[in-house]
Coordinates of C-alpha atoms and ligand atoms in Angstrom, one line a residue:
X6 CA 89.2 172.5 169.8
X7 CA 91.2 169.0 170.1
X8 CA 92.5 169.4 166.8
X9 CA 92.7 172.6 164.7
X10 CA 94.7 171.9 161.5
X11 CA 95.2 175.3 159.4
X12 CA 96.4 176.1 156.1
X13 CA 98.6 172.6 155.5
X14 CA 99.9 172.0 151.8
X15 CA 102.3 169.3 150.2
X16 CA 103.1 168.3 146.9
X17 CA 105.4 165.5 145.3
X18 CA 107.2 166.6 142.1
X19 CA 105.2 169.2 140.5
X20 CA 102.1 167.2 141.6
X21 CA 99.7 169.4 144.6
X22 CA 98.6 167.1 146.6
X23 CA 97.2 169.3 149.6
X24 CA 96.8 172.7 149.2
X25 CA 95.9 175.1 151.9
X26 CA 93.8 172.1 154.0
X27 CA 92.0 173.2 157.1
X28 CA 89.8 171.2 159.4
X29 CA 89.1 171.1 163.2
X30 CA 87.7 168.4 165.7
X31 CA 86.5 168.2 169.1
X32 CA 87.0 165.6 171.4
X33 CA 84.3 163.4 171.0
X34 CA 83.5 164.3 167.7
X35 CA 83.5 162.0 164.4
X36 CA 84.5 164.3 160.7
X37 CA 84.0 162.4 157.9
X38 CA 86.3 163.3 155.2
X39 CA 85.1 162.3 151.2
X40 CA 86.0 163.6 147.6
X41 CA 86.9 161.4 144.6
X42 CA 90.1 159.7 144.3
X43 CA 93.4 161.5 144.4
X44 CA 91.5 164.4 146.2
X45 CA 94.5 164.1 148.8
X46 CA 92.4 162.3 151.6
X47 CA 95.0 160.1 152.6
X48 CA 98.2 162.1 152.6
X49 CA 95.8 164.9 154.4
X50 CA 96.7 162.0 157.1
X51 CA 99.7 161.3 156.7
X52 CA 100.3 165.3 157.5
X53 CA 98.9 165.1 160.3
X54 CA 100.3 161.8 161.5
X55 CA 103.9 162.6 160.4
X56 CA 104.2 159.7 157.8
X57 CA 104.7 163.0 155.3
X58 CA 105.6 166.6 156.6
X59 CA 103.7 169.7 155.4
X60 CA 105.5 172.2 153.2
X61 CA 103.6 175.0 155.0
X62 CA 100.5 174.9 158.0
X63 CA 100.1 173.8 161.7
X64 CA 98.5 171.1 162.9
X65 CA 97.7 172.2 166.7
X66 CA 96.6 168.8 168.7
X67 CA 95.4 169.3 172.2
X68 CA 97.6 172.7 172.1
X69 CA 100.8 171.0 170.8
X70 CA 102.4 171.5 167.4
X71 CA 102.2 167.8 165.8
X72 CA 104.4 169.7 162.2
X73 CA 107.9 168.5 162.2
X74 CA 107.5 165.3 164.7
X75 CA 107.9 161.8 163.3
X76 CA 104.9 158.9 163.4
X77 CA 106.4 157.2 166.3
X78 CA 106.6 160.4 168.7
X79 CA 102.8 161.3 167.0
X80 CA 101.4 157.9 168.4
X81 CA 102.6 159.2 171.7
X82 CA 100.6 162.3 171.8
X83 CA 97.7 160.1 171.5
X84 CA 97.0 159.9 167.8
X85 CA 96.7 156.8 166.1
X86 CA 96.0 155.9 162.9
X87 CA 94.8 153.0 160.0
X88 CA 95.8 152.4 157.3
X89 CA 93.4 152.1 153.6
X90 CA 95.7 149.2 152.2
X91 CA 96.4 146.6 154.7
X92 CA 99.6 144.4 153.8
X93 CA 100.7 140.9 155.8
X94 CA 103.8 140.6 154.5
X95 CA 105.0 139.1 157.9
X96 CA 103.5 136.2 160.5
X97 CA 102.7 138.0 163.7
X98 CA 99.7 136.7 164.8
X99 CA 96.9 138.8 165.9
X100 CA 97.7 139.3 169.7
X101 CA 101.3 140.1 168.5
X102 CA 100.1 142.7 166.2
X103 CA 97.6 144.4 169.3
X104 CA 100.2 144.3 172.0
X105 CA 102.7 146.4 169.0
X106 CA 99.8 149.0 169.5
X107 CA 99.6 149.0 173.1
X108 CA 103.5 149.2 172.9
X109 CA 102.8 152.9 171.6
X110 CA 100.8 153.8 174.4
X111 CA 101.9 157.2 174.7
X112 CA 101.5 159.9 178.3
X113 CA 101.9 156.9 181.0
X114 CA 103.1 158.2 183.9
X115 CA 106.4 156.5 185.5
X116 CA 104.3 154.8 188.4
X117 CA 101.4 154.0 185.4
X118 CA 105.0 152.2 183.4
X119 CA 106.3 150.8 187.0
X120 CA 102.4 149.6 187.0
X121 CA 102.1 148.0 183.5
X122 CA 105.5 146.2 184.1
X123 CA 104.9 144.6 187.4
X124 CA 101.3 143.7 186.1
X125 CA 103.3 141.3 183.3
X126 CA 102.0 139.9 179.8
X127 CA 99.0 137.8 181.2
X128 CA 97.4 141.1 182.5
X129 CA 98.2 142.8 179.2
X130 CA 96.7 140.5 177.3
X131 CA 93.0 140.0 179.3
X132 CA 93.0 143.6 178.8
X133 CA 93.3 143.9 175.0
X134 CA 90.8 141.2 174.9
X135 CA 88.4 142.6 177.0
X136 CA 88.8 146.3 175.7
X137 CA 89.6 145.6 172.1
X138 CA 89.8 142.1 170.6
X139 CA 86.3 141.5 172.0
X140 CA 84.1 144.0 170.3
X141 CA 86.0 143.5 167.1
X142 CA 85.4 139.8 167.4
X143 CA 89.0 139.0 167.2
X144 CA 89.2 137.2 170.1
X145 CA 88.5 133.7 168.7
X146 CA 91.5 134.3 165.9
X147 CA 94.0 136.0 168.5
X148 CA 96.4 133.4 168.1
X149 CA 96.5 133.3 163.8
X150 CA 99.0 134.8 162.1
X151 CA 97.8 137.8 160.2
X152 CA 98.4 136.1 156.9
X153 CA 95.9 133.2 157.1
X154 CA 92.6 136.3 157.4
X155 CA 90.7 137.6 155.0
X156 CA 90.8 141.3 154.5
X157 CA 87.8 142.0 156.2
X158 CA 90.0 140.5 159.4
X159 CA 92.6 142.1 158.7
X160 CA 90.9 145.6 158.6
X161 CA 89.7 144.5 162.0
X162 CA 92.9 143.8 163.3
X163 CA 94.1 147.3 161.7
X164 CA 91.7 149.2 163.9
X165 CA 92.3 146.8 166.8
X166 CA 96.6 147.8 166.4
X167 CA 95.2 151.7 166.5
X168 CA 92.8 151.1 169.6
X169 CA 95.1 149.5 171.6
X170 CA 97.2 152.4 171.4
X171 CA 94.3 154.1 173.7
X172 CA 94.0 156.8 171.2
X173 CA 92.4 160.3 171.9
X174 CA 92.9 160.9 168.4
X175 CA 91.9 158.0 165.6
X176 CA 92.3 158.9 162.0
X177 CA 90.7 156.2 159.7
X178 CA 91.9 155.5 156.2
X179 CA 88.8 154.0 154.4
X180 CA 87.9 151.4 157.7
X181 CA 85.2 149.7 155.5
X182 CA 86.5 149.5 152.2
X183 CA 86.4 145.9 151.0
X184 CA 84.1 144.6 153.8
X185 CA 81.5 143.0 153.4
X186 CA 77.8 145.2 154.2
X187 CA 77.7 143.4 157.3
X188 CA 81.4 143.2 158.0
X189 CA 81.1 147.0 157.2
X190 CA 77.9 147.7 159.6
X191 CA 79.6 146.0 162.7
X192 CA 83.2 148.3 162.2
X193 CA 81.0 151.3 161.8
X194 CA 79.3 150.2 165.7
X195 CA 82.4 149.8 166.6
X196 CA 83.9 152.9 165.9
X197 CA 80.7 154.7 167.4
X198 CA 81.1 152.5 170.4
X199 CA 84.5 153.6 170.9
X200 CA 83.8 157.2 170.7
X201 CA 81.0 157.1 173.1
X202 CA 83.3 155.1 175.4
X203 CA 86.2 157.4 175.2
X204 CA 85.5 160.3 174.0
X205 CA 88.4 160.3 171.8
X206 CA 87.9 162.4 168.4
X207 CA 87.3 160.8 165.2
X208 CA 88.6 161.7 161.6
X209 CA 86.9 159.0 159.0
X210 CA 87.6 158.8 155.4
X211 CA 85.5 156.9 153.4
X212 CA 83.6 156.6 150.3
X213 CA 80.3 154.4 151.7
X214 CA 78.2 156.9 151.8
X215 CA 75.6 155.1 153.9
X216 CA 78.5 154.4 156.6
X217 CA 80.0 157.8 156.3
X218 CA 76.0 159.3 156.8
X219 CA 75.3 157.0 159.5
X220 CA 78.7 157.4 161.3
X221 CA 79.6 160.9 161.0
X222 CA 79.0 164.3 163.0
X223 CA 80.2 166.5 160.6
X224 CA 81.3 165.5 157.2
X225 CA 84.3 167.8 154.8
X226 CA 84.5 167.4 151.3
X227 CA 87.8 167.6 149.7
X228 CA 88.9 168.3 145.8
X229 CA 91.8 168.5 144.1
X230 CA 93.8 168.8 147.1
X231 CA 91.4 171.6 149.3
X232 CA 88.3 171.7 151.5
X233 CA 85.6 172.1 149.2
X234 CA 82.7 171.8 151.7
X235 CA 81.9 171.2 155.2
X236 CA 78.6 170.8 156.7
X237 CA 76.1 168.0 158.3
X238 CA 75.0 165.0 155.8
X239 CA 72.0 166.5 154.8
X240 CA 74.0 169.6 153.5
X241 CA 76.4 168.0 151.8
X242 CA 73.9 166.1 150.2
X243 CA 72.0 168.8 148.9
X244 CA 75.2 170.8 147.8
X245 CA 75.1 171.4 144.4
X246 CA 78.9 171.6 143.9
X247 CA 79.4 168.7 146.1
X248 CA 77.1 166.6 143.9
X249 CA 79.0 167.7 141.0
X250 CA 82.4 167.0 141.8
X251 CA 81.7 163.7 144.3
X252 CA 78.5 162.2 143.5
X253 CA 79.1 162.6 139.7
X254 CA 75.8 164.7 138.8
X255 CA 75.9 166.8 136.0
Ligands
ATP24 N1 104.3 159.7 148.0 C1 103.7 160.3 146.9 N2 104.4 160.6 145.8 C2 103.9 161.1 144.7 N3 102.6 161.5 144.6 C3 101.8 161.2 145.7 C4 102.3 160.6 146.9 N4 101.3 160.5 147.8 C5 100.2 161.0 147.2 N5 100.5 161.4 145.9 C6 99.6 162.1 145.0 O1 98.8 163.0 145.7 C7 97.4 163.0 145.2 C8 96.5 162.7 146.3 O2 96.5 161.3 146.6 P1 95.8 160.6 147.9 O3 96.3 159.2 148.0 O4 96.0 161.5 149.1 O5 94.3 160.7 147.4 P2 93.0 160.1 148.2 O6 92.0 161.2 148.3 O7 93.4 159.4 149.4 O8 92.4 159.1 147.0 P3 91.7 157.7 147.2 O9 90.2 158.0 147.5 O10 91.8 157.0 145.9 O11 92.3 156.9 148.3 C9 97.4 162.0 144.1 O12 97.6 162.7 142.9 C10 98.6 161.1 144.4 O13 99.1 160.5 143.2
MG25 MG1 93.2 157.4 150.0

């Protein structure tokens, strides 16, 4: 198993955010992970990328214990994440805001470093294009600061920041909230694309069921801060309990 988290819990004041959270993913594989709002999806992330720490639980990634190290030296085993609110409170411009993610490339190999720095910036940057600024359709806008996009282009440019990172782990925060169906379609392609490319494991929450169904290998269901359900679409679908809870039946 790539990544095998077990028994992780957190909570903020008397709050429970994550409570005994287990889930596992194989290289190659996309999870989709759903449940209503304030289920704990995103800081169910942010355990396992370090932005918060776990009062209790592992989270075992390729064999190495990720609990306890900070989002920087996460990135570097590989794991890259998005984020589901995506501010521009600064003026990079797009190829700035790629070449930060390839700056977090993590496992190069001195001569692979010695490599990369004789290769220069010019090198660098045909590669992001070709690899990840293309497929995204970003290519055209490389040179715009961040600020002037919509937030359908800026979700782009989100995922772009993760992939250039050259993740074998990409946790996804909601990638198609706020896009347009279209806009939506295309990111969901591109996220299959990338798997079948790489191979890298996929962790996806989301709430467009049609993306998640489409997208997904596997999907978990979390509420009220624990796994609920785990199964293929159709089983979640036809989960009673999971209808109840998530898709609001009686
Ligand atoms: N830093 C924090 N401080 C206090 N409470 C927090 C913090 N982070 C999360 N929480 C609480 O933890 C619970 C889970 O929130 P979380 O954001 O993980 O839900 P979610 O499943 O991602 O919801 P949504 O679908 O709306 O994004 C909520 O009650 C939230 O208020
Ligand atoms: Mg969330």
């Amino acid at each position: 198993m790539a990544l095998a988290v077990r028994d992780v819990s957190i909570s903020f004041g008397g709050v429970v955010a994550v409570k005994g959270m287990g889930l596992d993913i194989s290289e190659g594989e996309i999870v989709g992970l759903i449940g209503p709002n304030g289920a704990g999806k995103t800081t169910f992330i942010n355990c396992i990328a370090g932005t918060y720490q776990p009062s209790s639980g592992t989270v075992a990634w390729q064999g190495r214990e990720l609990r306890g190290l900070a989002p920087h030296a996460v990135i570097r085993q590989g794991v890259a994440r998005t984020f589901q609110n995506v501010a521009s409170l600064h003026d990079l411009t797009v190829l700035d805001i790629v070449k930060l993610g390839a700056g977090a490339r993590g496992g190069a190999s001195p001569r692979d470093a010695a490599r990369a720095f004789v290769r220069g910036e010019a090198e660098l940057e045909a590669e992001l294009h070709e690899a990840v600024l293309g497929p995204l359709r970003l290519s055209p806008i490389a040179a715009q600061p961040i600020q002037t996009l919509s937030y359908g282009l800026r979700k782009a440019v989100d995922l772009a920041r993760a992939l250039a990172s050259r993740p074998r782990l990409l946790l996804l925060d909601e990638p198609v909230a706020g896009l347009t169906a279209q806009e939506g379609r295309q990111m969901a392609g591109v996220i299959r694309e990338v798997r079948d490319r790489t191979r890298c494991a996929v962790l996806m929450v989301e709430h467009k069921m049609d993306v998640v169904m489409s997208t997904c290998d596997r999907i978990a269901v979390m509420a009220a801060g624990a796994k609920i359900f785990e199964g293929t679409g159709a089983e979640v679908q036809a989960d009673p309990e999971v209808r109840r809870v998530y898709l609001g039946e009686p």
